[in-house]
Amino acid sequence: WENARQKILKNTIQSMKTILLPLYNGMRARSILRTDTYRELIKDPNIRLVIGIPSVKLNYYKKEFGAPNVIFESLDITEEPLSGQRLATYAFNLLNTTSVRSKQEVFYFRYGNYPKFLLKRLLNRTLGPFAFMRSFIRFLDGFVPLNQEVADFINKYKPDLVIVPDIVFPPDRIFVRAAKRFGYCVVGMVRSWDNLTSKGIIQTLPDKLVVHTANMKKEAVKYADMPAEKIVVTGPPQFDDYYKPLSWSKEELFKKLNIPQGKRLALCSPFLDKYTESAVKIVNSLTEAIDAGTLPKDLHILLRYRTSTPEIKKEVLKQSDHLSMSPNFELFFPVVVDGVPGQDWEFTYADIELLKHILAYSDVVINVDSTLSVDAATFDKPVIDVRFDAVKNCPPKHSIELLTPHFYHYRQVEASGGVRLVKNMEELIKAINDYLENPKLDAVGRGRLRREQLEFFDGNSGKRVADFIKQTLYFVGAK
């Protein structure tokens, strides 16, 4: 009987279609494992999903996402070979967008070396506009040595399809490089709205590309030279949860966050990156404005950090009954990505639900340049974007005034008319009051923002991604 069982099991495995998927970052994992993309794929008994992950996450993933037709296998990728790292540097600096040029300025402000900055800018301006340079980068990528462990991993499972959740992420690039050289079919995905314009030239093109919006499709054709017929528009799967019914009332949320009942709520995230001095000044000024009566007495400020921002010391924030802190992500893992040790956070279901309900019950959202503006617009919430440095002599490498105007992806958001830009505290306070008095202000712009940045509003983007993957998988198998 055991021999018969093993034979049946072997035949079953051989008849299944194998998808190989690398997941080396919590943000990428959220857009797959926490969405209907994953749930729809594992429902298909004819699919075997093999997921490569950092070893530190193996037990967590098995417990949280395990399924009979899923194999989680630990494979630690530390960095690319030196030739790959150097090529990636050129690929980044040759992408002809304002976002890349803005990041070049950031690197100069942080590390100095003006001649190096000028050389990068010269390369970007003189060679970046030409398609042949992107083709040349991809030609050179063909000579970068493969990561042998990744190559062995791919050939061990001989997948029918390789899926990468972020086509410009270094670990994903390592997988795409190996898979394409061995002749496997690759579906690449664009994880977020800025990936095609701020991360560099895509060094190895996939066979198919999944993007969120029609705007992204245009960017993929223009900046990645991807044929339009090989691109599918699905909407962002990580936004699907926003279209599902709420689980808590406003009163229940306020109780969870220890916010006094009956207050109006301003979600405040005035952070650009790791720098917090300007944010501290803004938050303190807002609570002082409530005390002074220039903001309504029934307004409550809920401070929420970006995932990359360190927690502010309590003693620098003015103690106020008008201020609460939103719990942030608590699940971290030590990882090494691209040769750099650090921490990687994982989005739990509780994290996603909390943010969803905060957005749903906020009266106004204060942001700088993150996707929080799009999240808020999904709920038709007024969005105010900070465009000033609240402290004098802010270091250029942290300056909102210097850096944010040039981010290509965010200029599209600003052009929609769906966000209000403020250039000092007086304008910020006025914008808050305006929106509290009339929440419908700029609603037309927010509608345009949603159409341009989300594309679909049915909560089925994850299912669309899964359907496309399955169609591609069975088409490849039928060839």
Coordinates of C-alpha atoms in Angstrom, one line a residue:
W1 CA 0.0 0.0 0.0
E2 CA 2.8 2.4 0.8
N3 CA 4.4 1.8 -2.6
A4 CA 1.1 2.5 -4.3
R5 CA 0.5 5.6 -2.2
Q6 CA 4.0 7.0 -3.2
K7 CA 3.3 6.2 -6.8
I8 CA 0.0 8.1 -6.8
L9 CA 1.6 11.0 -5.0
K10 CA 4.4 11.1 -7.5
N11 CA 2.0 11.0 -10.5
T12 CA -0.1 13.8 -8.8
I13 CA 2.9 16.0 -8.4
Q14 CA 4.1 15.4 -11.9
S15 CA 0.7 16.4 -13.3
M16 CA 0.6 19.7 -11.3
K17 CA 1.8 22.9 -12.7
T18 CA 4.6 24.5 -10.7
I19 CA 4.9 28.2 -10.0
L20 CA 8.1 29.5 -8.4
L21 CA 7.8 32.7 -6.5
P22 CA 10.6 34.6 -4.5
L23 CA 9.4 36.7 -1.6
Y24 CA 12.2 38.7 0.1
N25 CA 10.5 41.7 1.6
G26 CA 7.4 42.3 3.8
M27 CA 5.9 44.9 1.4
R28 CA 6.2 42.4 -1.5
A29 CA 4.7 39.6 0.7
R30 CA 1.7 41.8 1.6
S31 CA 0.8 42.4 -2.1
I32 CA 0.8 38.6 -2.6
L33 CA 0.2 36.6 0.5
R34 CA -2.3 39.0 2.1
T35 CA -4.4 39.3 -1.0
D36 CA -6.7 37.3 -3.3
T37 CA -3.8 36.7 -5.6
Y38 CA -2.5 34.1 -3.2
R39 CA -5.8 32.8 -2.0
E40 CA -7.0 32.2 -5.6
L41 CA -3.8 30.5 -6.6
I42 CA -3.7 28.0 -3.7
K43 CA -7.4 27.1 -4.3
D44 CA -6.4 25.5 -7.6
P45 CA -5.5 21.8 -6.9
N46 CA -3.5 21.7 -10.2
I47 CA -1.1 24.3 -9.0
R48 CA 2.0 23.8 -6.8
L49 CA 3.4 27.0 -5.5
V50 CA 7.1 27.0 -4.5
I51 CA 8.1 30.1 -2.5
G52 CA 11.7 31.1 -1.8
I53 CA 12.1 33.1 1.3
P54 CA 14.7 34.3 3.9
S55 CA 15.4 31.5 6.4
V56 CA 14.4 33.7 9.4
K57 CA 10.8 33.8 8.1
L58 CA 10.4 30.1 7.3
N59 CA 8.5 29.1 10.5
Y60 CA 6.3 32.2 10.4
Y61 CA 5.3 31.8 6.8
K62 CA 4.6 28.1 7.2
K63 CA 2.3 28.7 10.2
E64 CA 0.6 31.8 8.8
F65 CA 0.2 30.9 5.1
G66 CA 0.8 27.1 4.9
A67 CA -1.3 25.1 2.4
P68 CA -1.2 21.5 1.1
N69 CA 0.0 22.7 -2.4
V70 CA 2.5 25.3 -1.1
I71 CA 6.2 24.7 -0.4
F72 CA 8.1 27.3 1.5
E73 CA 11.8 26.9 1.1
S74 CA 14.5 29.0 2.8
L75 CA 17.2 30.5 0.5
D76 CA 19.2 33.4 1.8
I77 CA 20.3 35.8 -0.8
T78 CA 22.9 38.3 0.5
E79 CA 24.0 40.3 -2.6
E80 CA 24.7 40.3 -6.3
P81 CA 28.3 39.8 -7.6
L82 CA 30.3 43.0 -7.9
S83 CA 29.7 43.2 -11.7
G84 CA 25.9 43.1 -11.0
Q85 CA 26.1 45.8 -8.4
R86 CA 28.0 48.1 -10.6
L87 CA 25.7 47.5 -13.5
A88 CA 22.7 48.2 -11.3
T89 CA 24.3 51.6 -10.4
Y90 CA 24.6 52.5 -14.0
A91 CA 21.0 51.2 -14.7
F92 CA 19.7 53.5 -11.9
N93 CA 21.5 56.6 -13.0
L94 CA 20.6 56.2 -16.7
L95 CA 16.9 56.2 -16.1
N96 CA 15.8 59.5 -17.6
T97 CA 13.2 60.7 -15.0
T98 CA 13.0 63.6 -12.5
S99 CA 12.7 61.1 -9.7
V100 CA 16.1 59.6 -10.4
R101 CA 17.6 63.1 -10.7
S102 CA 16.0 64.0 -7.4
K103 CA 17.5 60.9 -5.8
Q104 CA 20.9 61.8 -7.3
E105 CA 20.7 65.1 -5.3
V106 CA 19.7 63.2 -2.2
F107 CA 22.8 61.0 -2.5
Y108 CA 25.0 64.1 -3.0
F109 CA 23.4 65.8 0.1
R110 CA 24.0 62.7 2.1
Y111 CA 27.5 61.6 1.0
G112 CA 29.0 64.6 -0.7
N113 CA 31.5 64.1 -3.6
Y114 CA 30.3 66.8 -6.1
P115 CA 32.4 65.5 -9.0
K116 CA 30.7 62.1 -8.7
F117 CA 27.3 63.8 -8.6
L118 CA 28.1 65.8 -11.7
L119 CA 29.2 62.6 -13.6
K120 CA 25.9 60.9 -12.7
R121 CA 23.9 63.9 -13.8
L122 CA 25.9 64.1 -17.0
L123 CA 25.2 60.4 -17.8
N124 CA 21.6 60.9 -17.0
R125 CA 21.1 64.0 -19.2
T126 CA 23.3 62.9 -22.2
L127 CA 22.7 59.2 -22.5
G128 CA 19.6 58.6 -20.4
P129 CA 17.1 59.7 -23.1
F130 CA 18.2 57.1 -25.6
A131 CA 16.6 53.7 -25.9
F132 CA 19.8 52.1 -27.1
M133 CA 21.4 52.7 -23.7
R134 CA 18.6 50.7 -22.0
S135 CA 19.2 48.0 -24.5
F136 CA 22.9 48.1 -23.8
I137 CA 22.3 47.8 -20.1
R138 CA 20.2 44.6 -20.8
F139 CA 22.9 43.3 -23.1
L140 CA 25.6 43.7 -20.4
D141 CA 23.3 42.0 -17.8
G142 CA 23.7 38.9 -19.9
F143 CA 27.3 38.7 -18.7
V144 CA 26.6 39.1 -15.0
P145 CA 27.3 35.7 -13.2
L146 CA 24.3 33.9 -11.9
N147 CA 23.8 33.3 -8.2
Q148 CA 24.5 29.6 -8.1
E149 CA 22.2 28.9 -5.2
V150 CA 19.3 30.6 -7.0
A151 CA 20.2 28.8 -10.2
D152 CA 20.2 25.4 -8.4
F153 CA 16.9 26.3 -6.7
I154 CA 15.2 27.1 -10.0
N155 CA 16.5 24.0 -11.7
K156 CA 15.5 21.8 -8.7
Y157 CA 11.8 22.5 -9.2
K158 CA 11.9 23.2 -13.0
P159 CA 8.9 25.5 -12.7
D160 CA 6.3 26.0 -15.4
L161 CA 6.2 29.7 -14.5
V162 CA 8.3 32.1 -12.4
I163 CA 6.6 35.0 -10.8
V164 CA 8.5 38.0 -9.3
P165 CA 6.4 40.4 -7.2
D166 CA 8.7 43.4 -7.8
I167 CA 10.6 43.5 -11.1
V168 CA 13.1 46.2 -9.9
F169 CA 13.9 44.7 -6.4
P170 CA 17.5 43.3 -6.3
P171 CA 16.6 39.8 -5.1
D172 CA 13.8 39.5 -7.7
R173 CA 16.3 40.7 -10.4
I174 CA 18.6 37.8 -9.4
F175 CA 15.8 35.4 -9.9
V176 CA 14.7 36.9 -13.2
R177 CA 18.2 36.8 -14.5
A178 CA 18.6 33.1 -13.8
A179 CA 15.2 32.1 -14.9
K180 CA 15.4 33.8 -18.3
R181 CA 18.9 32.4 -19.0
F182 CA 17.5 28.9 -18.4
G183 CA 14.5 29.6 -20.7
Y184 CA 11.8 29.6 -18.1
C185 CA 8.7 31.9 -18.6
V186 CA 8.7 34.9 -16.3
V187 CA 5.8 37.1 -15.2
G188 CA 7.0 40.3 -13.6
M189 CA 4.9 42.5 -11.4
V190 CA 5.2 46.2 -10.6
R191 CA 4.7 46.5 -6.8
S192 CA 4.1 50.2 -6.4
W193 CA 3.4 53.4 -8.2
D194 CA 6.9 54.8 -8.3
N195 CA 8.8 51.6 -9.3
L196 CA 9.0 52.2 -13.0
T197 CA 10.2 55.8 -12.7
S198 CA 12.5 55.9 -9.6
K199 CA 14.3 52.6 -9.3
G200 CA 16.3 52.4 -12.5
I201 CA 16.2 50.6 -15.8
I202 CA 14.8 47.1 -15.7
Q203 CA 17.8 45.1 -16.5
T204 CA 16.1 41.8 -17.6
L205 CA 12.7 42.1 -19.1
P206 CA 10.1 39.5 -18.2
D207 CA 7.9 37.7 -20.7
K208 CA 4.8 39.4 -19.3
L209 CA 4.4 42.3 -17.0
V210 CA 1.5 43.0 -14.5
V211 CA 0.9 46.7 -13.7
H212 CA -1.8 48.5 -11.6
T213 CA -3.0 51.2 -13.9
A214 CA -3.1 52.4 -17.5
N215 CA -0.6 55.1 -16.5
M216 CA 1.8 52.5 -15.4
K217 CA 1.4 50.7 -18.6
K218 CA 2.4 53.8 -20.5
E219 CA 5.4 54.1 -18.2
A220 CA 6.4 50.5 -18.8
V221 CA 6.3 51.1 -22.6
K222 CA 8.3 54.4 -22.3
Y223 CA 10.8 53.6 -19.6
A224 CA 11.1 49.8 -19.7
D225 CA 10.6 49.2 -23.5
M226 CA 8.0 46.6 -22.6
P227 CA 5.7 45.8 -25.6
A228 CA 2.2 47.0 -24.8
E229 CA 0.6 43.6 -25.8
K230 CA 2.7 41.9 -23.1
I231 CA 1.4 44.2 -20.3
V232 CA -1.8 43.5 -18.3
V233 CA -3.5 46.1 -16.1
T234 CA -5.1 44.7 -13.0
G235 CA -5.4 47.3 -10.3
P236 CA -3.4 47.1 -7.0
P237 CA -4.4 43.9 -5.0
Q238 CA -3.3 45.5 -1.7
F239 CA -6.2 48.0 -2.0
D240 CA -8.9 45.3 -2.3
D241 CA -9.5 45.1 1.4
Y242 CA -10.6 48.7 1.4
Y243 CA -13.7 47.7 -0.6
K244 CA -14.8 45.1 2.0
P245 CA -17.2 45.9 4.8
L246 CA -15.9 47.5 8.0
S247 CA -15.6 45.3 11.1
W248 CA -15.6 48.1 13.7
S249 CA -17.7 51.1 14.4
K250 CA -16.1 54.5 14.9
E251 CA -16.7 54.2 18.6
E252 CA -15.0 50.8 18.7
L253 CA -12.0 52.2 16.9
F254 CA -11.7 55.1 19.2
K255 CA -11.9 52.8 22.2
K256 CA -9.1 50.6 20.8
L257 CA -6.9 53.7 20.3
N258 CA -7.9 55.5 23.6
I259 CA -9.3 58.5 21.7
P260 CA -12.1 60.4 23.4
Q261 CA -15.5 59.7 21.9
G262 CA -17.2 62.3 19.8
K263 CA -13.9 63.8 18.4
R264 CA -13.2 64.6 14.8
L265 CA -10.0 62.9 13.7
A266 CA -6.9 64.1 11.8
L267 CA -4.6 61.3 10.7
C268 CA -1.1 62.9 10.7
S269 CA 2.0 61.4 9.0
P270 CA 4.2 64.4 8.2
F271 CA 7.4 62.3 7.5
L272 CA 9.6 62.2 4.5
D273 CA 11.9 59.4 5.7
K274 CA 13.9 58.9 8.9
Y275 CA 14.1 62.6 9.8
T276 CA 11.7 63.5 12.6
E277 CA 12.5 67.1 13.7
S278 CA 10.2 68.8 11.2
A279 CA 7.4 66.3 12.1
V280 CA 7.8 67.0 15.8
K281 CA 7.4 70.8 15.2
I282 CA 4.3 70.2 13.0
V283 CA 2.6 68.0 15.5
N284 CA 3.4 70.3 18.5
S285 CA 2.1 73.3 16.5
L286 CA -1.2 71.4 15.7
T287 CA -1.9 70.6 19.3
E288 CA -1.0 74.2 20.3
A289 CA -3.4 75.4 17.7
I290 CA -6.2 73.3 19.2
D291 CA -5.4 74.8 22.6
A292 CA -5.4 78.3 21.2
G293 CA -8.7 77.8 19.3
T294 CA -7.3 78.3 15.8
L295 CA -8.3 74.6 15.2
P296 CA -11.6 73.2 16.6
K297 CA -11.6 72.0 20.2
D298 CA -13.2 68.7 19.1
L299 CA -10.3 67.8 16.8
H300 CA -7.9 65.0 17.7
I301 CA -4.5 64.3 16.1
L302 CA -3.6 60.7 15.5
L303 CA 0.2 60.5 14.7
R304 CA 1.2 57.5 12.6
Y305 CA 4.7 56.7 11.5
R306 CA 5.9 55.6 8.1
T307 CA 7.4 52.1 8.2
S308 CA 10.9 53.5 7.8
T309 CA 10.6 56.2 10.4
P310 CA 12.0 55.6 13.9
E311 CA 9.8 56.2 16.8
I312 CA 9.9 59.8 18.3
K313 CA 11.0 60.1 21.9
K314 CA 8.1 61.0 24.0
E315 CA 9.8 63.9 25.7
V316 CA 10.1 65.9 22.5
L317 CA 6.4 65.8 21.8
K318 CA 4.3 68.2 23.8
Q319 CA 2.0 66.3 26.1
S320 CA -1.5 66.9 25.0
D321 CA -5.0 65.5 25.4
H322 CA -5.5 66.2 21.7
L323 CA -2.8 63.7 20.6
S324 CA -2.6 59.9 20.3
M325 CA -0.1 57.6 18.7
S326 CA -1.3 54.9 16.2
P327 CA 0.2 51.5 16.8
N328 CA 2.5 50.6 14.0
F329 CA 4.0 47.4 12.7
E330 CA 5.4 45.2 15.4
L331 CA 6.5 42.1 13.5
F332 CA 10.1 42.5 12.4
F333 CA 12.7 40.1 11.1
P334 CA 16.5 40.6 10.8
V335 CA 17.5 40.3 7.2
V336 CA 20.3 41.1 4.8
V337 CA 19.3 42.6 1.5
D338 CA 21.7 43.6 -1.2
G339 CA 24.6 43.1 1.2
V340 CA 23.1 45.4 3.8
P341 CA 21.9 44.1 7.2
G342 CA 18.7 45.5 8.5
Q343 CA 15.1 44.8 9.6
D344 CA 12.2 43.8 7.5
W345 CA 8.6 44.2 8.8
E346 CA 5.7 42.0 8.0
F347 CA 2.1 43.2 7.6
T348 CA -0.3 41.2 9.8
Y349 CA -4.0 41.1 9.2
A350 CA -4.4 43.2 12.3
D351 CA -2.1 45.9 10.8
I352 CA -4.1 46.1 7.6
E353 CA -7.5 46.2 9.4
L354 CA -6.3 48.9 11.8
L355 CA -5.1 51.2 9.0
K356 CA -8.3 50.5 7.0
H357 CA -10.5 51.6 9.9
I358 CA -8.4 54.6 10.8
L359 CA -8.7 55.9 7.2
A360 CA -12.4 55.2 7.1
Y361 CA -13.1 57.2 10.2
S362 CA -10.6 60.1 9.7
D363 CA -11.9 63.5 8.8
V364 CA -8.7 64.7 7.2
V365 CA -5.3 63.1 6.4
I366 CA -2.0 65.0 6.6
N367 CA 0.8 63.4 4.6
V368 CA 4.0 64.3 2.7
D369 CA 4.5 62.1 -0.3
S370 CA 3.7 58.5 0.5
T371 CA 0.9 56.2 -0.8
L372 CA -1.1 57.3 2.2
S373 CA -2.6 60.0 0.0
V374 CA -3.9 57.3 -2.4
D375 CA -5.1 55.2 0.6
A376 CA -7.0 58.2 2.0
A377 CA -8.5 59.1 -1.4
T378 CA -9.9 55.6 -1.7
F379 CA -12.2 56.5 1.2
D380 CA -12.7 60.0 -0.3
K381 CA -11.0 61.6 2.6
P382 CA -9.5 65.1 2.2
V383 CA -5.7 65.0 1.9
I384 CA -3.2 67.7 2.8
D385 CA 0.4 67.3 1.7
V386 CA 3.1 69.1 3.6
R387 CA 5.5 71.1 1.4
F388 CA 7.6 72.9 3.9
D389 CA 10.3 72.3 6.5
A390 CA 8.9 73.3 9.9
V391 CA 12.4 73.7 11.4
K392 CA 14.9 76.3 10.4
N393 CA 18.1 75.2 8.7
C394 CA 16.8 71.7 7.9
P395 CA 19.6 69.6 6.4
P396 CA 19.2 69.5 2.6
K397 CA 19.3 65.7 2.6
H398 CA 16.0 65.8 4.7
S399 CA 14.4 68.8 3.1
I400 CA 10.8 68.4 2.0
E401 CA 11.0 71.7 0.1
L402 CA 14.0 70.5 -1.9
L403 CA 13.2 66.9 -2.5
T404 CA 9.5 66.4 -2.9
P405 CA 8.7 68.7 -5.9
H406 CA 10.7 66.4 -8.3
F407 CA 9.3 63.0 -7.6
Y408 CA 7.7 62.1 -10.9
H409 CA 5.1 59.7 -9.5
Y410 CA 3.9 62.2 -6.9
R411 CA 3.6 65.0 -9.4
Q412 CA 0.8 63.0 -11.0
V413 CA -1.0 62.9 -7.7
E414 CA -0.6 66.6 -7.3
A415 CA -1.8 67.3 -10.8
S416 CA -5.0 65.4 -10.1
G417 CA -6.2 68.2 -7.9
G418 CA -7.0 65.6 -5.2
V419 CA -4.6 66.8 -2.6
R420 CA -4.0 70.3 -1.1
L421 CA -0.4 71.4 -0.9
V422 CA 0.6 73.7 2.0
K423 CA 3.8 75.7 2.3
N424 CA 3.7 76.8 6.0
M425 CA 1.9 76.2 9.3
E426 CA -0.7 78.9 8.6
E427 CA -1.7 77.2 5.3
L428 CA -1.8 73.8 7.0
I429 CA -4.2 75.1 9.7
K430 CA -6.3 76.9 7.2
A431 CA -6.5 73.7 5.0
I432 CA -7.6 71.6 8.0
N433 CA -10.3 74.1 8.9
D434 CA -11.5 74.3 5.3
Y435 CA -11.8 70.6 5.0
L436 CA -13.5 70.2 8.4
E437 CA -16.1 72.8 7.4
N438 CA -16.6 71.3 3.9
P439 CA -15.3 67.7 3.4
K440 CA -16.5 67.8 -0.2
L441 CA -13.8 70.3 -1.2
D442 CA -11.6 68.9 -3.9
A443 CA -13.8 65.8 -4.2
V444 CA -13.6 66.0 -8.0
G445 CA -9.8 65.9 -7.9
R446 CA -9.9 62.9 -5.5
G447 CA -12.1 61.1 -8.0
R448 CA -9.6 61.8 -10.7
L449 CA -6.8 60.6 -8.4
R450 CA -8.6 57.4 -7.7
R451 CA -9.2 56.7 -11.4
E452 CA -5.6 57.4 -12.3
Q453 CA -3.9 55.5 -9.4
L454 CA -6.3 52.6 -8.7
E455 CA -8.0 52.0 -12.1
F456 CA -10.6 49.5 -10.6
F457 CA -12.9 50.0 -7.6
D458 CA -14.5 46.5 -7.3
G459 CA -12.1 44.9 -4.8
N460 CA -11.2 42.2 -7.4
S461 CA -7.6 43.3 -8.4
G462 CA -6.0 40.3 -6.6
K463 CA -8.3 37.9 -8.4
R464 CA -7.5 39.6 -11.7
V465 CA -3.8 39.0 -11.0
A466 CA -4.4 35.4 -10.1
D467 CA -6.5 34.8 -13.2
F468 CA -3.8 36.3 -15.5
I469 CA -1.2 34.1 -13.8
K470 CA -3.2 31.0 -14.3
Q471 CA -4.0 31.9 -17.9
T472 CA -0.3 32.4 -18.6
L473 CA 0.6 29.2 -16.7
Y474 CA -1.8 27.0 -18.7
F475 CA -0.9 28.7 -22.0
V476 CA 2.8 27.9 -21.4
G477 CA 1.9 24.4 -20.5
A478 CA -0.1 23.9 -23.7
K479 CA 2.7 25.1 -26.0

